[in-house]
Amino acid sequence: MEPFTALLLVTPLFGLSLTPPPAALAPSALSQAVSQPAAFAAALPPLQVEAAGADEGAAPSDEAEESDDADGAQEADEGISREQYGAMMRQRADIATIHKPLGIATWASMLMTLTLGFFQWHNLYGPFQSLEDTPCVTGDGIIFGESQCSGTPWVHLSSAMLTTALYATTFTLSLMMPDPDGLDEGEGAYASNLRTHKALRWVHFVGMVSQLALGIVIANAESFGMDRANDYDTLQALSAVHMGLGVVTFGALTWSGAMFLF
């Protein structure tokens, strides 16, 4: 067996294969390499090292760009960036630290105002009594003295002004509190309570505004062409509505606060 034939048979056993030499390594080319090395080098095919290196280097860059694109798409879907989200959560935490104590102060002040308003209503109109039977006319059962029967009810008015200031501050803070996580969404108990809390916010807001409007009218009845002697029934009805709104408003505020106080 000739050596070349034996080589062809044995080579596959070692996992190798024989391929014909490239044209650059042909006998004539080898002779040229010896006699003219410069021309031989110029005839060799160019190496693809730079191209391969460029491809390998481009892969991480492409992955980074794809990652940035994915993050950008996610932020676009959410509508806020990570920095904005962090700022909103910090703002929510800062507001929450003062919103709760202000809410408690508002509740206490409203309770005092409601109590003083009941005393005022009792003195001037009694429990739906006629003008002749009211404490201010009979002189019996007047709370805080006869000075409360005429002129400006300063005790009740001062308490109402304090309550209004506290309520306005607390209500404004509730509107300024961001909710990037949508905590009022979902089927959980917390989400349900938060939705109720937000709904009650508008109930006691309407009650507060209505009370202020009626209080101004009743306290300045003469400016609106009414007086106790000739328009007692009208003023008594307005006072009853004013008192009823106070009870409803206080109830809504109590319910709203108790949901997150205990």
Short mmCIF file of C-alpha atoms in Angstrom, two decimals:
data_model
loop_
_atom_site.label_atom_id
_atom_site.label_comp_id
_atom_site.label_asym_id
_atom_site.label_seq_id
_atom_site.Cartn_x
_atom_site.Cartn_y
_atom_site.Cartn_z
CA MET A 1 0.00 0.00 0.00
CA GLU A 2 1.38 3.33 -0.98
CA PRO A 3 1.96 5.89 1.79
CA PHE A 4 -0.58 8.33 0.40
CA THR A 5 -3.28 5.65 0.21
CA ALA A 6 -2.57 4.58 3.80
CA LEU A 7 -2.81 8.20 4.91
CA LEU A 8 -6.24 8.56 3.31
CA LEU A 9 -7.51 5.47 5.14
CA VAL A 10 -6.04 6.24 8.57
CA THR A 11 -6.83 9.97 8.78
CA PRO A 12 -10.62 9.57 9.49
CA LEU A 13 -9.82 7.27 12.44
CA PHE A 14 -8.29 10.23 14.29
CA GLY A 15 -11.16 12.62 13.49
CA LEU A 16 -9.17 14.43 10.85
CA SER A 17 -9.80 15.12 7.21
CA LEU A 18 -7.67 15.98 4.25
CA THR A 19 -8.45 19.02 2.18
CA PRO A 20 -6.61 20.22 -0.88
CA PRO A 21 -4.21 23.05 -0.17
CA PRO A 22 -5.32 26.54 -1.12
CA ALA A 23 -4.04 28.04 -4.28
CA ALA A 24 -1.68 30.24 -2.30
CA LEU A 25 0.11 27.10 -1.04
CA ALA A 26 0.44 25.35 -4.38
CA PRO A 27 4.01 24.25 -5.37
CA SER A 28 4.35 27.16 -7.75
CA ALA A 29 3.20 29.55 -5.03
CA LEU A 30 5.67 28.07 -2.56
CA SER A 31 8.45 28.59 -5.06
CA GLN A 32 7.30 32.20 -5.39
CA ALA A 33 7.37 32.56 -1.60
CA VAL A 34 11.02 31.59 -1.60
CA SER A 35 12.05 33.72 -4.56
CA GLN A 36 9.65 36.68 -4.19
CA PRO A 37 8.33 36.86 -0.60
CA ALA A 38 6.79 40.32 -1.05
CA ALA A 39 4.70 39.27 -4.02
CA PHE A 40 3.66 36.09 -2.21
CA ALA A 41 2.47 38.02 0.83
CA ALA A 42 0.45 40.37 -1.36
CA ALA A 43 -1.26 37.40 -3.02
CA LEU A 44 -2.49 35.92 0.29
CA PRO A 45 -6.21 36.50 1.10
CA PRO A 46 -6.80 39.25 3.70
CA LEU A 47 -7.47 38.21 7.29
CA GLN A 48 -10.89 39.01 8.80
CA VAL A 49 -9.57 39.82 12.27
CA GLU A 50 -10.81 43.40 12.29
CA ALA A 51 -14.26 42.48 11.01
CA ALA A 52 -14.62 39.67 13.52
CA GLY A 53 -13.45 41.91 16.31
CA ALA A 54 -15.91 44.56 15.24
CA ASP A 55 -18.76 42.06 15.24
CA GLU A 56 -17.83 40.76 18.67
CA GLY A 57 -17.57 44.28 20.04
CA ALA A 58 -20.89 45.28 18.53
CA ALA A 59 -22.86 42.55 20.27
CA PRO A 60 -22.72 44.02 23.80
CA SER A 61 -23.48 47.46 22.41
CA ASP A 62 -26.54 46.14 20.62
CA GLU A 63 -27.69 44.39 23.80
CA ALA A 64 -27.22 47.60 25.79
CA GLU A 65 -29.20 49.56 23.23
CA GLU A 66 -31.97 46.96 23.32
CA SER A 67 -32.00 47.16 27.15
CA ASP A 68 -32.20 50.95 27.03
CA ASP A 69 -34.99 50.74 24.48
CA ALA A 70 -36.88 48.31 26.72
CA ASP A 71 -36.49 50.59 29.74
CA GLY A 72 -37.60 53.56 27.69
CA ALA A 73 -40.64 51.68 26.43
CA GLN A 74 -41.55 50.66 29.98
CA GLU A 75 -41.23 54.23 31.22
CA ALA A 76 -43.34 55.42 28.29
CA ASP A 77 -46.04 52.90 29.19
CA GLU A 78 -46.00 53.98 32.84
CA GLY A 79 -45.85 57.65 31.92
CA ILE A 80 -43.17 58.48 34.50
CA SER A 81 -39.45 57.88 34.84
CA ARG A 82 -37.72 56.24 37.78
CA GLU A 83 -36.62 59.64 39.06
CA GLN A 84 -40.17 60.97 38.85
CA TYR A 85 -41.53 57.90 40.61
CA GLY A 86 -39.05 58.30 43.46
CA ALA A 87 -39.88 61.99 43.80
CA MET A 88 -43.61 61.25 43.90
CA MET A 89 -43.18 58.60 46.59
CA ARG A 90 -41.08 60.96 48.72
CA GLN A 91 -43.72 63.66 48.32
CA ARG A 92 -46.44 61.22 49.36
CA ALA A 93 -44.48 60.21 52.47
CA ASP A 94 -43.82 63.83 53.44
CA ILE A 95 -47.49 64.79 53.07
CA ALA A 96 -48.68 61.71 54.94
CA THR A 97 -46.65 62.68 58.02
CA ILE A 98 -48.66 65.90 58.46
CA HIS A 99 -51.95 64.93 56.78
CA LYS A 100 -52.97 62.55 59.55
CA PRO A 101 -52.37 64.87 62.55
CA LEU A 102 -54.03 67.73 60.68
CA GLY A 103 -57.00 65.48 59.99
CA ILE A 104 -57.32 64.67 63.69
CA ALA A 105 -57.09 68.37 64.58
CA THR A 106 -59.75 69.17 61.98
CA TRP A 107 -62.04 66.49 63.38
CA ALA A 108 -61.66 67.81 66.95
CA SER A 109 -62.24 71.40 65.87
CA MET A 110 -65.31 70.43 63.86
CA LEU A 111 -66.73 68.58 66.86
CA MET A 112 -66.31 71.72 68.96
CA THR A 113 -67.88 73.90 66.25
CA LEU A 114 -70.81 71.52 65.90
CA THR A 115 -71.38 71.57 69.66
CA LEU A 116 -71.25 75.36 69.83
CA GLY A 117 -73.56 75.55 66.83
CA PHE A 118 -76.06 73.34 68.60
CA PHE A 119 -75.97 75.67 71.61
CA GLN A 120 -76.56 78.65 69.32
CA TRP A 121 -79.43 76.90 67.56
CA HIS A 122 -80.94 75.95 70.92
CA ASN A 123 -80.80 79.53 72.21
CA LEU A 124 -82.33 81.17 69.15
CA TYR A 125 -84.73 78.56 67.80
CA GLY A 126 -85.06 75.81 70.37
CA PRO A 127 -86.03 72.28 69.35
CA PHE A 128 -88.44 73.53 66.67
CA GLN A 129 -90.23 75.88 69.06
CA SER A 130 -92.17 79.00 68.26
CA LEU A 131 -90.49 82.37 68.65
CA GLU A 132 -92.29 83.04 71.94
CA ASP A 133 -91.06 79.78 73.47
CA THR A 134 -87.37 80.01 72.55
CA PRO A 135 -84.85 80.38 75.40
CA CYS A 136 -83.75 83.79 74.14
CA VAL A 137 -87.34 85.07 74.54
CA THR A 138 -88.30 83.31 77.77
CA GLY A 139 -84.88 83.81 79.32
CA ASP A 140 -84.76 80.20 80.50
CA GLY A 141 -82.09 77.69 79.50
CA ILE A 142 -79.86 80.13 77.67
CA ILE A 143 -76.42 78.61 77.12
CA PHE A 144 -73.47 81.03 77.45
CA GLY A 145 -75.71 83.90 78.55
CA GLU A 146 -78.04 86.41 76.93
CA SER A 147 -75.20 87.88 74.88
CA GLN A 148 -75.63 84.92 72.53
CA CYS A 149 -79.17 85.99 71.64
CA SER A 150 -78.23 89.03 69.56
CA GLY A 151 -75.34 90.32 67.54
CA THR A 152 -72.48 88.22 66.21
CA PRO A 153 -72.11 84.79 67.86
CA TRP A 154 -68.37 85.19 68.35
CA VAL A 155 -67.83 81.91 70.20
CA HIS A 156 -69.37 79.82 67.46
CA LEU A 157 -67.89 82.01 64.72
CA SER A 158 -64.34 81.76 66.07
CA SER A 159 -64.55 77.99 66.27
CA ALA A 160 -66.00 77.82 62.76
CA MET A 161 -63.15 79.93 61.37
CA LEU A 162 -60.56 77.67 62.99
CA THR A 163 -62.30 74.57 61.65
CA THR A 164 -62.47 76.05 58.16
CA ALA A 165 -58.75 76.86 58.15
CA LEU A 166 -57.78 73.39 59.36
CA TYR A 167 -60.15 71.69 56.96
CA ALA A 168 -58.96 73.70 53.96
CA THR A 169 -55.35 72.79 54.73
CA THR A 170 -56.08 69.10 55.25
CA PHE A 171 -58.25 68.89 52.14
CA THR A 172 -55.62 70.61 49.99
CA LEU A 173 -52.94 68.22 51.20
CA SER A 174 -55.12 65.26 50.26
CA LEU A 175 -55.33 66.58 46.70
CA MET A 176 -51.57 67.10 46.55
CA MET A 177 -50.76 63.53 47.63
CA PRO A 178 -49.61 61.57 44.54
CA ASP A 179 -50.48 57.92 43.99
CA PRO A 180 -48.13 56.52 41.30
CA ASP A 181 -48.86 52.92 42.37
CA GLY A 182 -52.63 53.27 41.97
CA LEU A 183 -53.31 52.11 45.52
CA ASP A 184 -57.04 52.70 45.11
CA GLU A 185 -57.20 50.15 42.30
CA GLY A 186 -57.76 46.45 42.78
CA GLU A 187 -60.03 44.22 44.83
CA GLY A 188 -58.18 44.25 48.16
CA ALA A 189 -59.54 45.69 51.40
CA TYR A 190 -57.03 48.54 51.40
CA ALA A 191 -57.93 49.59 47.85
CA SER A 192 -61.63 49.45 48.70
CA ASN A 193 -61.13 51.56 51.83
CA LEU A 194 -59.07 54.09 49.92
CA ARG A 195 -61.77 54.45 47.26
CA THR A 196 -64.35 55.01 49.99
CA HIS A 197 -62.04 57.49 51.70
CA LYS A 198 -61.69 59.49 48.49
CA ALA A 199 -65.44 59.41 47.83
CA LEU A 200 -66.22 60.63 51.36
CA ARG A 201 -63.75 63.45 50.82
CA TRP A 202 -66.16 65.06 48.37
CA VAL A 203 -69.15 64.43 50.64
CA HIS A 204 -67.72 66.39 53.56
CA PHE A 205 -66.29 68.99 51.16
CA VAL A 206 -69.77 69.76 49.81
CA GLY A 207 -71.06 69.78 53.38
CA MET A 208 -68.43 72.28 54.49
CA VAL A 209 -69.10 74.65 51.61
CA SER A 210 -72.87 74.45 52.15
CA GLN A 211 -72.52 75.10 55.86
CA LEU A 212 -70.35 78.15 55.27
CA ALA A 213 -72.84 79.58 52.80
CA LEU A 214 -75.82 79.03 55.11
CA GLY A 215 -73.90 80.29 58.13
CA ILE A 216 -73.10 83.55 56.36
CA VAL A 217 -76.74 84.02 55.36
CA ILE A 218 -78.11 83.25 58.84
CA ALA A 219 -75.54 85.37 60.69
CA ASN A 220 -76.21 88.31 58.35
CA ALA A 221 -79.95 87.85 57.94
CA GLU A 222 -80.69 91.57 57.95
CA SER A 223 -78.30 92.08 55.03
CA PHE A 224 -80.41 89.59 53.08
CA GLY A 225 -83.69 91.30 54.03
CA MET A 226 -84.69 88.97 56.89
CA ASP A 227 -85.19 89.42 60.62
CA ARG A 228 -86.26 87.16 63.50
CA ALA A 229 -89.52 88.97 64.11
CA ASN A 230 -90.91 88.76 60.57
CA ASP A 231 -88.98 85.84 59.07
CA TYR A 232 -88.60 83.56 62.06
CA ASP A 233 -89.92 80.45 60.30
CA THR A 234 -87.54 80.93 57.38
CA LEU A 235 -84.55 81.50 59.61
CA GLN A 236 -85.52 78.56 61.79
CA ALA A 237 -85.71 76.30 58.72
CA LEU A 238 -82.34 77.55 57.44
CA SER A 239 -80.82 76.97 60.87
CA ALA A 240 -82.22 73.43 60.99
CA VAL A 241 -80.72 72.68 57.57
CA HIS A 242 -77.45 74.27 58.67
CA MET A 243 -77.39 72.08 61.77
CA GLY A 244 -78.31 68.96 59.81
CA LEU A 245 -75.54 69.59 57.29
CA GLY A 246 -73.13 69.94 60.18
CA VAL A 247 -74.10 66.52 61.52
CA VAL A 248 -73.81 64.87 58.09
CA THR A 249 -70.48 66.56 57.37
CA PHE A 250 -69.07 65.56 60.72
CA GLY A 251 -70.27 61.99 60.20
CA ALA A 252 -68.63 61.77 56.78
CA LEU A 253 -65.39 63.21 58.14
CA THR A 254 -65.44 60.77 61.06
CA TRP A 255 -66.04 57.79 58.80
CA SER A 256 -63.36 58.90 56.37
CA GLY A 257 -60.73 59.32 59.06
CA ALA A 258 -61.60 56.25 61.13
CA MET A 259 -60.93 53.97 58.14
CA PHE A 260 -57.19 54.71 58.33
CA LEU A 261 -56.83 55.76 61.95
CA PHE A 262 -57.46 52.35 63.52
#
